[in-house]
Tab-separated table of C-alpha atoms in Angstrom:
chain	number	residue	atom	x	y	z
A	14	GLY	CA	-31.647	-31.289	18.295
A	15	GLN	CA	-35.109	-32.002	16.874
A	16	VAL	CA	-36.806	-28.586	16.939
A	17	SER	CA	-35.546	-25.745	14.748
A	18	TRP	CA	-36.218	-22.948	17.256
A	19	TYR	CA	-34.546	-24.821	20.160
A	20	PRO	CA	-30.974	-24.739	18.791
A	21	ILE	CA	-28.059	-26.118	20.758
A	22	LEU	CA	-25.756	-23.187	21.495
A	23	PRO	CA	-22.329	-22.860	19.892
A	24	VAL	CA	-19.424	-23.530	22.230
A	25	ALA	CA	-18.204	-20.071	21.184
A	26	PHE	CA	-20.991	-18.598	23.362
A	27	TYR	CA	-19.654	-20.216	26.518
A	28	LYS	CA	-16.075	-19.353	25.535
A	29	HIS	CA	-17.051	-15.706	25.177
A	30	ILE	CA	-18.780	-15.677	28.579
A	31	VAL	CA	-15.759	-17.228	30.287
A	32	ASP	CA	-13.362	-14.824	28.557
A	33	ILE	CA	-15.225	-11.642	29.529
A	34	SER	CA	-16.175	-12.715	33.055
A	35	GLY	CA	-13.081	-14.579	34.210
A	36	LEU	CA	-15.369	-17.189	35.784
A	37	LYS	CA	-14.702	-20.931	35.811
A	38	PRO	CA	-17.337	-22.913	33.899
A	39	VAL	CA	-19.496	-25.675	35.370
A	40	PHE	CA	-21.693	-27.559	32.881
A	41	VAL	CA	-24.885	-28.985	34.361
A	42	GLY	CA	-27.671	-31.219	33.071
A	43	GLN	CA	-28.044	-33.389	29.981
A	44	LEU	CA	-24.451	-34.284	29.137
A	45	ASP	CA	-25.237	-37.460	27.221
A	46	ASN	CA	-24.591	-36.283	23.638
A	47	PRO	CA	-20.946	-37.161	22.945
A	48	LEU	CA	-20.634	-35.111	19.754
A	49	TYR	CA	-21.649	-31.899	21.479
A	50	VAL	CA	-20.149	-32.502	24.913
A	51	ASP	CA	-16.811	-33.579	23.402
A	52	GLU	CA	-16.667	-30.224	21.580
A	53	ILE	CA	-17.236	-28.454	24.892
A	54	LYS	CA	-14.535	-30.527	26.613
A	55	LYS	CA	-12.011	-29.664	23.892
A	56	VAL	CA	-12.424	-25.989	24.743
A	57	PHE	CA	-12.880	-26.460	28.526
A	58	PRO	CA	-10.848	-29.535	29.501
A	59	LYS	CA	-10.585	-28.385	33.125
A	60	ALA	CA	-14.245	-27.413	33.578
A	61	ARG	CA	-16.496	-29.230	36.025
A	62	TYR	CA	-19.226	-31.431	34.563
A	63	ILE	CA	-22.280	-32.419	36.612
A	64	ALA	CA	-24.549	-34.897	34.861
A	65	SER	CA	-28.305	-34.655	35.385
A	66	ARG	CA	-29.690	-36.060	38.625
A	67	GLY	CA	-33.285	-35.434	37.700
A	68	ALA	CA	-35.360	-32.352	36.926
A	69	LEU	CA	-35.834	-31.128	40.503
A	70	TYR	CA	-32.152	-31.445	41.450
A	71	ASP	CA	-30.993	-29.732	38.239
A	72	PHE	CA	-33.543	-26.957	38.657
A	73	GLN	CA	-32.506	-26.199	42.230
A	74	LEU	CA	-28.818	-26.407	41.336
A	75	ILE	CA	-29.254	-23.735	38.656
A	76	ARG	CA	-31.252	-21.597	41.115
A	77	SER	CA	-28.401	-21.766	43.639
A	78	ALA	CA	-25.761	-20.378	41.266
A	79	LYS	CA	-24.597	-16.769	41.410
A	80	ASN	CA	-23.852	-16.704	37.678
A	81	VAL	CA	-25.933	-18.592	35.124
A	82	ALA	CA	-25.405	-18.935	31.370
A	83	ILE	CA	-28.705	-20.358	30.204
A	84	SER	CA	-29.277	-22.598	27.201
A	85	VAL	CA	-32.122	-22.140	24.717
A	86	SER	CA	-34.515	-23.757	27.159
A	87	THR	CA	-37.583	-22.734	29.133
A	88	PHE	CA	-36.307	-24.980	31.952
A	89	SER	CA	-32.962	-23.215	32.397
A	90	TRP	CA	-34.518	-19.790	31.781
A	91	LEU	CA	-37.145	-20.304	34.493
A	92	ALA	CA	-34.610	-21.653	36.983
A	93	ALA	CA	-32.371	-18.628	36.360
A	94	TRP	CA	-35.251	-16.163	36.585
A	95	LEU	CA	-36.395	-17.661	39.900
A	96	SER	CA	-32.859	-17.581	41.291
A	97	HIS	CA	-30.947	-14.920	43.194
A	98	ALA	CA	-28.182	-14.920	40.587
A	99	GLU	CA	-26.114	-11.810	40.148
A	100	ASN	CA	-25.653	-12.354	36.410
A	101	ILE	CA	-27.842	-14.224	33.934
A	102	PHE	CA	-26.052	-14.559	30.591
A	103	TYR	CA	-28.824	-14.653	28.003
A	104	PRO	CA	-28.135	-15.879	24.421
A	105	LEU	CA	-30.208	-14.144	21.734
A	106	ALA	CA	-30.728	-17.386	19.854
A	107	GLY	CA	-33.693	-19.545	18.911
A	108	PHE	CA	-36.986	-18.563	20.491
A	109	LEU	CA	-35.107	-16.565	23.157
A	110	ASN	CA	-34.468	-13.871	20.542
A	111	PRO	CA	-37.724	-11.897	20.150
A	112	ALA	CA	-36.791	-10.933	16.585
A	113	LEU	CA	-36.380	-14.519	15.397
A	114	GLN	CA	-39.636	-16.192	16.291
A	115	LYS	CA	-41.291	-15.525	12.954
A	116	ALA	CA	-38.133	-16.649	11.157
A	117	TYR	CA	-38.830	-20.180	12.362
A	118	ASN	CA	-42.330	-20.106	10.813
A	119	GLN	CA	-43.889	-20.616	14.232
A	120	VAL	CA	-46.394	-17.791	14.334
A	121	GLU	CA	-47.905	-19.070	17.570
A	122	LEU	CA	-44.728	-18.401	19.565
A	123	PHE	CA	-44.388	-14.629	20.096
A	124	THR	CA	-43.169	-15.086	23.652
A	125	ASP	CA	-41.026	-12.562	25.515
A	126	PHE	CA	-38.357	-14.104	27.727
A	127	ALA	CA	-35.928	-11.207	27.323
A	128	SER	CA	-36.535	-9.271	30.530
A	129	THR	CA	-34.862	-5.964	29.723
A	130	SER	CA	-36.043	-4.394	32.999
A	131	ASP	CA	-34.263	-7.044	35.098
A	132	GLU	CA	-30.706	-5.840	35.698
A	133	ARG	CA	-29.419	-9.390	36.193
A	134	PHE	CA	-29.895	-10.201	32.499
A	135	ARG	CA	-26.946	-9.642	30.144
A	136	PHE	CA	-27.766	-10.189	26.476
A	137	PHE	CA	-25.477	-11.661	23.820
A	138	GLN	CA	-26.086	-11.416	20.091
A	139	MET	CA	-24.961	-14.003	17.551
A	140	PRO	CA	-25.787	-14.891	13.917
A	141	PHE	CA	-29.124	-16.550	13.223
A	142	PHE	CA	-29.047	-20.327	12.763
A	143	TYR	CA	-31.477	-23.236	12.747
A	144	ASN	CA	-31.185	-26.373	14.780
A	145	GLU	CA	-30.199	-29.320	12.630
A	146	GLU	CA	-28.570	-32.737	12.739
A	147	ILE	CA	-25.943	-32.574	15.488
A	148	SER	CA	-22.803	-33.339	13.459
A	149	SER	CA	-23.667	-30.626	10.905
A	150	LEU	CA	-24.578	-28.200	13.675
A	151	VAL	CA	-21.317	-28.696	15.576
A	152	GLN	CA	-19.366	-28.136	12.362
A	153	HIS	CA	-21.337	-24.953	11.639
A	154	HIS	CA	-20.668	-23.730	15.192
A	155	THR	CA	-16.957	-23.308	14.448
A	156	SER	CA	-17.791	-20.188	12.418
A	157	PHE	CA	-19.269	-18.401	15.458
A	158	TYR	CA	-15.982	-17.496	17.151
A	159	GLY	CA	-15.498	-13.739	17.133
A	160	LYS	CA	-19.118	-13.100	16.131
A	161	ILE	CA	-20.758	-13.099	19.566
A	162	TYR	CA	-21.008	-9.819	21.433
A	163	GLU	CA	-22.887	-8.262	24.342
A	164	VAL	CA	-25.672	-5.778	23.597
A	165	PRO	CA	-27.526	-3.396	25.947
A	166	PRO	CA	-31.177	-3.844	26.996
A	167	GLU	CA	-32.157	-0.963	24.695
A	168	TYR	CA	-30.925	-3.011	21.741
A	169	VAL	CA	-33.097	-5.948	22.813
A	170	ASP	CA	-36.111	-3.649	23.090
A	171	LYS	CA	-35.453	-2.680	19.476
A	172	LEU	CA	-35.584	-6.369	18.526
A	173	LYS	CA	-38.962	-6.664	20.241
A	174	ASN	CA	-40.292	-3.826	18.104
A	175	SER	CA	-38.843	-4.902	14.783
A	176	PRO	CA	-41.462	-3.843	12.219
A	177	PHE	CA	-41.698	-7.201	10.467
A	178	ILE	CA	-42.918	-8.949	13.607
A	179	LYS	CA	-46.427	-7.564	13.069
A	180	LYS	CA	-46.336	-8.052	9.288
A	181	ASN	CA	-48.793	-10.779	8.274
A	182	LYS	CA	-47.126	-11.843	5.057
A	183	ILE	CA	-44.330	-11.050	2.644
A	184	PRO	CA	-45.425	-8.585	-0.069
A	185	ASN	CA	-46.823	-10.204	-3.201
A	186	ARG	CA	-44.624	-8.255	-5.614
A	187	LEU	CA	-41.933	-10.908	-5.172
A	188	SER	CA	-42.380	-14.282	-3.536
A	189	PHE	CA	-39.282	-16.313	-2.738
A	190	ARG	CA	-40.740	-18.127	0.277
A	191	ASP	CA	-40.573	-21.570	-1.392
A	192	LYS	CA	-37.333	-20.921	-3.287
A	193	VAL	CA	-34.715	-20.426	-0.566
A	194	ASP	CA	-32.782	-23.251	1.105
A	195	PRO	CA	-32.618	-21.732	4.608
A	196	LEU	CA	-29.862	-23.917	6.100
A	197	TRP	CA	-27.546	-23.443	3.118
A	198	TYR	CA	-28.324	-19.725	2.769
A	199	LEU	CA	-27.365	-18.907	6.380
A	200	LYS	CA	-24.078	-20.802	6.148
A	201	GLU	CA	-23.142	-19.430	2.741
A	202	TYR	CA	-23.914	-15.801	3.625
A	203	PRO	CA	-22.943	-15.070	7.260
A	204	ILE	CA	-23.755	-11.385	6.773
A	205	ALA	CA	-27.358	-12.412	6.063
A	206	ALA	CA	-27.408	-14.515	9.236
A	207	GLN	CA	-26.172	-11.499	11.199
A	208	GLU	CA	-28.721	-9.123	9.660
A	209	ILE	CA	-31.606	-11.509	10.345
A	210	SER	CA	-30.469	-11.948	13.938
A	211	GLU	CA	-30.369	-8.184	14.386
A	212	GLY	CA	-34.006	-7.893	13.346
A	213	TYR	CA	-33.694	-6.304	9.912
A	214	TYR	CA	-35.286	-9.285	8.144
A	215	SER	CA	-37.699	-11.932	9.367
A	216	SER	CA	-36.238	-15.051	7.701
A	217	PRO	CA	-33.815	-16.217	4.982
A	218	SER	CA	-36.563	-15.970	2.354
A	219	HIS	CA	-37.431	-12.440	3.486
A	220	HIS	CA	-33.752	-11.481	3.371
A	221	TYR	CA	-33.351	-12.865	-0.140
A	222	GLU	CA	-36.488	-11.087	-1.327
A	223	GLU	CA	-35.484	-7.704	0.078
A	224	ILE	CA	-31.720	-7.574	-0.439
A	225	GLY	CA	-30.120	-10.952	-1.221
A	226	TRP	CA	-31.026	-11.052	-4.908
A	227	ILE	CA	-29.707	-7.495	-5.332
A	228	ARG	CA	-26.350	-8.708	-3.952
A	229	ASN	CA	-26.390	-11.593	-6.454
A	230	TYR	CA	-26.848	-14.143	-3.674
A	231	SER	CA	-28.129	-17.532	-4.760
A	232	PRO	CA	-31.240	-18.911	-3.002
A	233	PHE	CA	-29.749	-22.417	-2.981
A	234	SER	CA	-26.449	-24.167	-3.667
A	235	MET	CA	-25.309	-24.370	-7.286
A	236	LYS	CA	-21.874	-25.838	-6.481
A	237	ASP	CA	-22.479	-29.128	-8.330
A	238	ILE	CA	-24.274	-27.614	-11.335
A	239	PRO	CA	-22.156	-26.822	-14.443
A	240	GLU	CA	-21.648	-23.195	-15.367
A	241	ASN	CA	-23.945	-21.717	-18.012
A	242	SER	CA	-26.709	-24.169	-17.073
A	243	VAL	CA	-30.281	-23.086	-17.755
A	244	LEU	CA	-33.144	-24.523	-15.709
A	245	VAL	CA	-35.928	-25.842	-17.977
A	246	SER	CA	-38.112	-27.844	-15.577
A	247	ASN	CA	-39.645	-25.015	-13.544
A	248	PHE	CA	-43.426	-25.351	-13.224
A	249	CYS	CA	-43.665	-27.998	-15.948
A	250	LYS	CA	-46.457	-30.585	-15.938
A	251	ALA	CA	-45.647	-33.682	-13.902
A	252	SER	CA	-47.282	-36.909	-12.829
A	253	GLN	CA	-46.460	-39.985	-10.762
A	254	SER	CA	-47.566	-43.560	-10.197
A	255	SER	CA	-49.800	-42.903	-7.155
A	256	VAL	CA	-50.527	-40.597	-4.233
A	257	ASP	CA	-50.557	-41.446	-0.546
A	258	LEU	CA	-53.724	-40.309	1.232
A	259	ILE	CA	-51.819	-39.463	4.425
A	260	TRP	CA	-48.401	-38.181	3.351
A	261	SER	CA	-48.907	-36.598	-0.064
A	262	HIS	CA	-49.037	-32.783	-0.118
A	263	GLY	CA	-51.134	-32.859	-3.295
A	264	LYS	CA	-54.394	-34.763	-3.550
A	265	THR	CA	-54.046	-35.705	-7.228
A	266	LEU	CA	-51.231	-37.315	-9.190
A	267	GLU	CA	-50.486	-34.044	-10.970
A	268	SER	CA	-50.659	-31.710	-7.979
A	269	ASP	CA	-48.449	-33.916	-5.795
A	270	ALA	CA	-45.913	-34.532	-8.576
A	271	SER	CA	-45.726	-30.831	-9.476
A	272	THR	CA	-44.328	-29.942	-6.033
A	273	LEU	CA	-40.965	-31.244	-7.256
A	274	VAL	CA	-40.602	-28.742	-10.105
A	275	LYS	CA	-40.924	-25.513	-8.187
A	276	GLU	CA	-37.732	-23.449	-8.245
A	277	TYR	CA	-36.956	-24.498	-4.687
A	278	ASN	CA	-38.766	-26.623	-2.128
A	279	SER	CA	-38.032	-26.555	1.575
A	280	PRO	CA	-37.033	-29.914	3.134
A	281	LYS	CA	-40.534	-30.103	4.604
A	282	ILE	CA	-42.223	-30.175	1.167
A	283	PHE	CA	-42.112	-33.387	-0.843
A	284	ASN	CA	-44.145	-35.689	-3.048
A	285	HIS	CA	-45.174	-39.132	-1.811
A	286	THR	CA	-46.384	-42.212	-3.663
A	287	GLU	CA	-48.036	-45.201	-2.074
A	288	LEU	CA	-46.045	-48.269	-1.109
A	289	GLN	CA	-46.196	-50.109	-4.430
A	290	LYS	CA	-44.369	-51.998	-7.155
A	291	ASN	CA	-42.237	-49.945	-9.575
A	292	ALA	CA	-43.001	-46.471	-8.244
A	293	TRP	CA	-42.231	-43.600	-10.633
A	294	TRP	CA	-42.352	-39.817	-11.151
A	295	CYS	CA	-42.276	-38.103	-14.558
A	296	VAL	CA	-42.073	-34.514	-15.851
A	297	ASP	CA	-43.139	-33.226	-19.284
A	298	LEU	CA	-40.691	-30.475	-20.316
A	299	GLY	CA	-43.029	-29.273	-23.077
A	300	LYS	CA	-40.582	-29.848	-25.929
A	301	ASN	CA	-37.357	-31.699	-26.669
A	302	TRP	CA	-34.362	-30.181	-24.915
A	303	ASP	CA	-30.662	-31.070	-24.979
A	304	ILE	CA	-30.431	-32.134	-21.338
A	305	THR	CA	-26.986	-31.607	-19.777
A	306	CYS	CA	-27.649	-31.992	-16.057
A	307	ILE	CA	-30.299	-33.389	-13.695
A	308	ALA	CA	-30.246	-32.610	-9.973
A	309	ILE	CA	-32.430	-34.509	-7.492
A	310	GLN	CA	-32.850	-33.348	-3.898
A	311	ASN	CA	-33.598	-36.334	-1.700
A	312	ARG	CA	-35.245	-36.144	1.722
A	313	THR	CA	-32.644	-36.289	4.512
A	314	GLU	CA	-34.516	-35.849	7.795
A	315	ASN	CA	-33.581	-39.384	8.827
A	316	LEU	CA	-31.555	-42.243	7.370
A	317	GLY	CA	-34.561	-44.498	6.759
A	318	VAL	CA	-36.352	-41.912	4.623
A	319	GLU	CA	-33.137	-41.099	2.747
A	320	LYS	CA	-32.176	-44.713	1.953
A	321	ARG	CA	-35.535	-45.869	0.621
A	322	LEU	CA	-35.001	-43.967	-2.649
A	323	PHE	CA	-32.260	-46.424	-3.642
A	324	PRO	CA	-31.756	-48.064	-6.036
A	325	PHE	CA	-33.365	-46.012	-8.795
A	326	PHE	CA	-32.969	-45.071	-12.467
A	327	ILE	CA	-33.313	-41.828	-14.381
A	328	GLU	CA	-34.950	-42.376	-17.768
A	329	SER	CA	-35.606	-40.147	-20.778
A	330	SER	CA	-38.138	-40.164	-23.600
A	331	MET	CA	-39.085	-37.954	-26.518
A	332	ASP	CA	-42.680	-39.201	-26.755
A	333	GLY	CA	-43.575	-40.168	-23.163
A	334	LYS	CA	-44.030	-43.824	-24.155
A	335	LYS	CA	-40.645	-45.362	-24.854
A	336	PHE	CA	-38.120	-44.633	-22.080
A	337	THR	CA	-34.361	-45.197	-22.041
A	338	LYS	CA	-32.244	-45.433	-18.876
A	339	ILE	CA	-29.668	-42.620	-18.774
A	340	ALA	CA	-28.409	-42.801	-15.162
A	341	SER	CA	-28.681	-45.000	-12.092
A	342	PHE	CA	-27.952	-44.649	-8.387
A	343	ASP	CA	-27.391	-47.504	-5.964
A	344	SER	CA	-27.528	-47.487	-2.170
A	345	ASN	CA	-23.730	-47.382	-1.785
A	346	THR	CA	-23.258	-44.026	-3.493
A	347	TYR	CA	-22.345	-41.049	-1.284
A	348	HIS	CA	-24.550	-37.994	-1.683
A	349	ASP	CA	-23.671	-34.628	-0.140
A	350	GLU	CA	-26.674	-33.361	1.858
A	351	GLY	CA	-29.012	-35.533	-0.190
A	352	LEU	CA	-28.225	-33.868	-3.532
A	353	LEU	CA	-27.832	-36.310	-6.430
A	354	VAL	CA	-26.457	-34.819	-9.656
A	355	SER	CA	-26.107	-36.451	-13.072
A	356	ILE	CA	-24.034	-34.509	-15.616
A	357	PHE	CA	-24.113	-35.565	-19.268
A	358	ASN	CA	-21.044	-34.654	-21.332
A	359	GLN	CA	-23.033	-35.489	-24.426
A	360	PRO	CA	-26.443	-33.750	-24.162
A	361	ILE	CA	-29.461	-36.061	-24.156
A	362	LYS	CA	-32.374	-34.918	-26.277
A	363	SER	CA	-35.506	-35.447	-24.256
A	364	CYS	CA	-39.009	-34.122	-23.597
A	365	PHE	CA	-39.857	-36.432	-20.687
A	366	ILE	CA	-37.652	-37.280	-17.699
A	367	ARG	CA	-38.719	-40.111	-15.400
A	368	ILE	CA	-37.438	-41.317	-12.033
A	369	PHE	CA	-38.116	-45.043	-11.697
A	370	LEU	CA	-37.845	-47.234	-8.572
A	371	PRO	CA	-37.749	-50.908	-9.631
A	372	GLY	CA	-39.073	-53.713	-7.435
A	373	GLU	CA	-41.745	-54.496	-4.881
A	374	ASN	CA	-42.750	-52.318	-1.898
A	375	ARG	CA	-41.178	-49.065	-3.115
A	376	VAL	CA	-42.035	-45.507	-2.084
A	377	LEU	CA	-40.923	-42.481	-4.102
A	378	SER	CA	-40.762	-39.390	-1.889
A	379	ILE	CA	-38.240	-36.619	-2.621
A	380	CYS	CA	-38.070	-32.829	-2.343
A	381	GLN	CA	-37.136	-31.522	-5.757
A	382	VAL	CA	-36.020	-32.232	-9.325
A	383	ARG	CA	-34.152	-29.624	-11.393
A	384	ILE	CA	-33.384	-30.307	-15.069
A	385	TYR	CA	-30.901	-28.180	-17.000
A	386	THR	CA	-29.747	-27.537	-20.525
A	387	ASN	CA	-26.827	-25.294	-21.493
A	388	ASN	CA	-27.352	-21.743	-22.709
A	389	ASN	CA	-26.425	-22.508	-26.316
A	390	PHE	CA	-29.965	-22.724	-27.687
């Protein structure tokens, strides 16, 4: 579950294979993830489960089967290809789908495992999805039932020749590459996930650029932001207490701090101070605004990175010198997908907003800050 283009398959894929083939399932290999395997056992309580006995044994066992449903794995693909199987059920997911490789921002991939000239291969289409933390992924998988279907080899050849595959970059007339939350976008708009998987668009950002904005799709979740909010922090000047020579994306205080006030940052883009006392980040909004809402997107790739933000304060100032605390977050507060939102019923007039981490040995490293006023100005 660590690599985005090696997604764990939805149980709905195996359910579909069993339903159309009438075969009895046997699950082989790495069966040590209880969250995922328990989901499989709920659907196939009477299936046979053979835990891994080492790479060679597993490889030969797959090769000996007459029917193989491979995972998104070069290991299982190679074992199936080198077998005498009558049917190889091939999921068009992850790097196994030739139309999706650029969608994972891995331009060096461009591999072709979909052997459309080999009559043993049967191809199954499903919506596009990224690999992610296992509990979130298993929950997302429940939406795949009824959306997986077999396609002919000619369809797969079309995916191999999708025009965007040879396109070097998204046109400059619009650029939403850094503004789309890909995980949220795919879950919120399943039609987009389907269209990307079918090869019409190369990625969530490409989809949003070409058609999503016309459909009034949002590039990221606004569920916790009050209606009629107006974003005022985009591309404002920002600074911070220090930069880390290894982890900072920017090399100066200003360039690293400014990454947080783009319209949207991917989870892989963040600022990063040094380990220090009283770390801080501050944005200059250019003039005094009546601030009604502040949204902070924390890093969530692992619990250690997520927890080190806490405790912290949000402070405001009209002159950049005298700051007043307007909100605080402690380590016991629950935050949905790392999003921390402060809503002010009485607007706070402010030109400068600062995030302040009190105490020794603190690191401030987050993905984004969005500051809103209402539209009554």
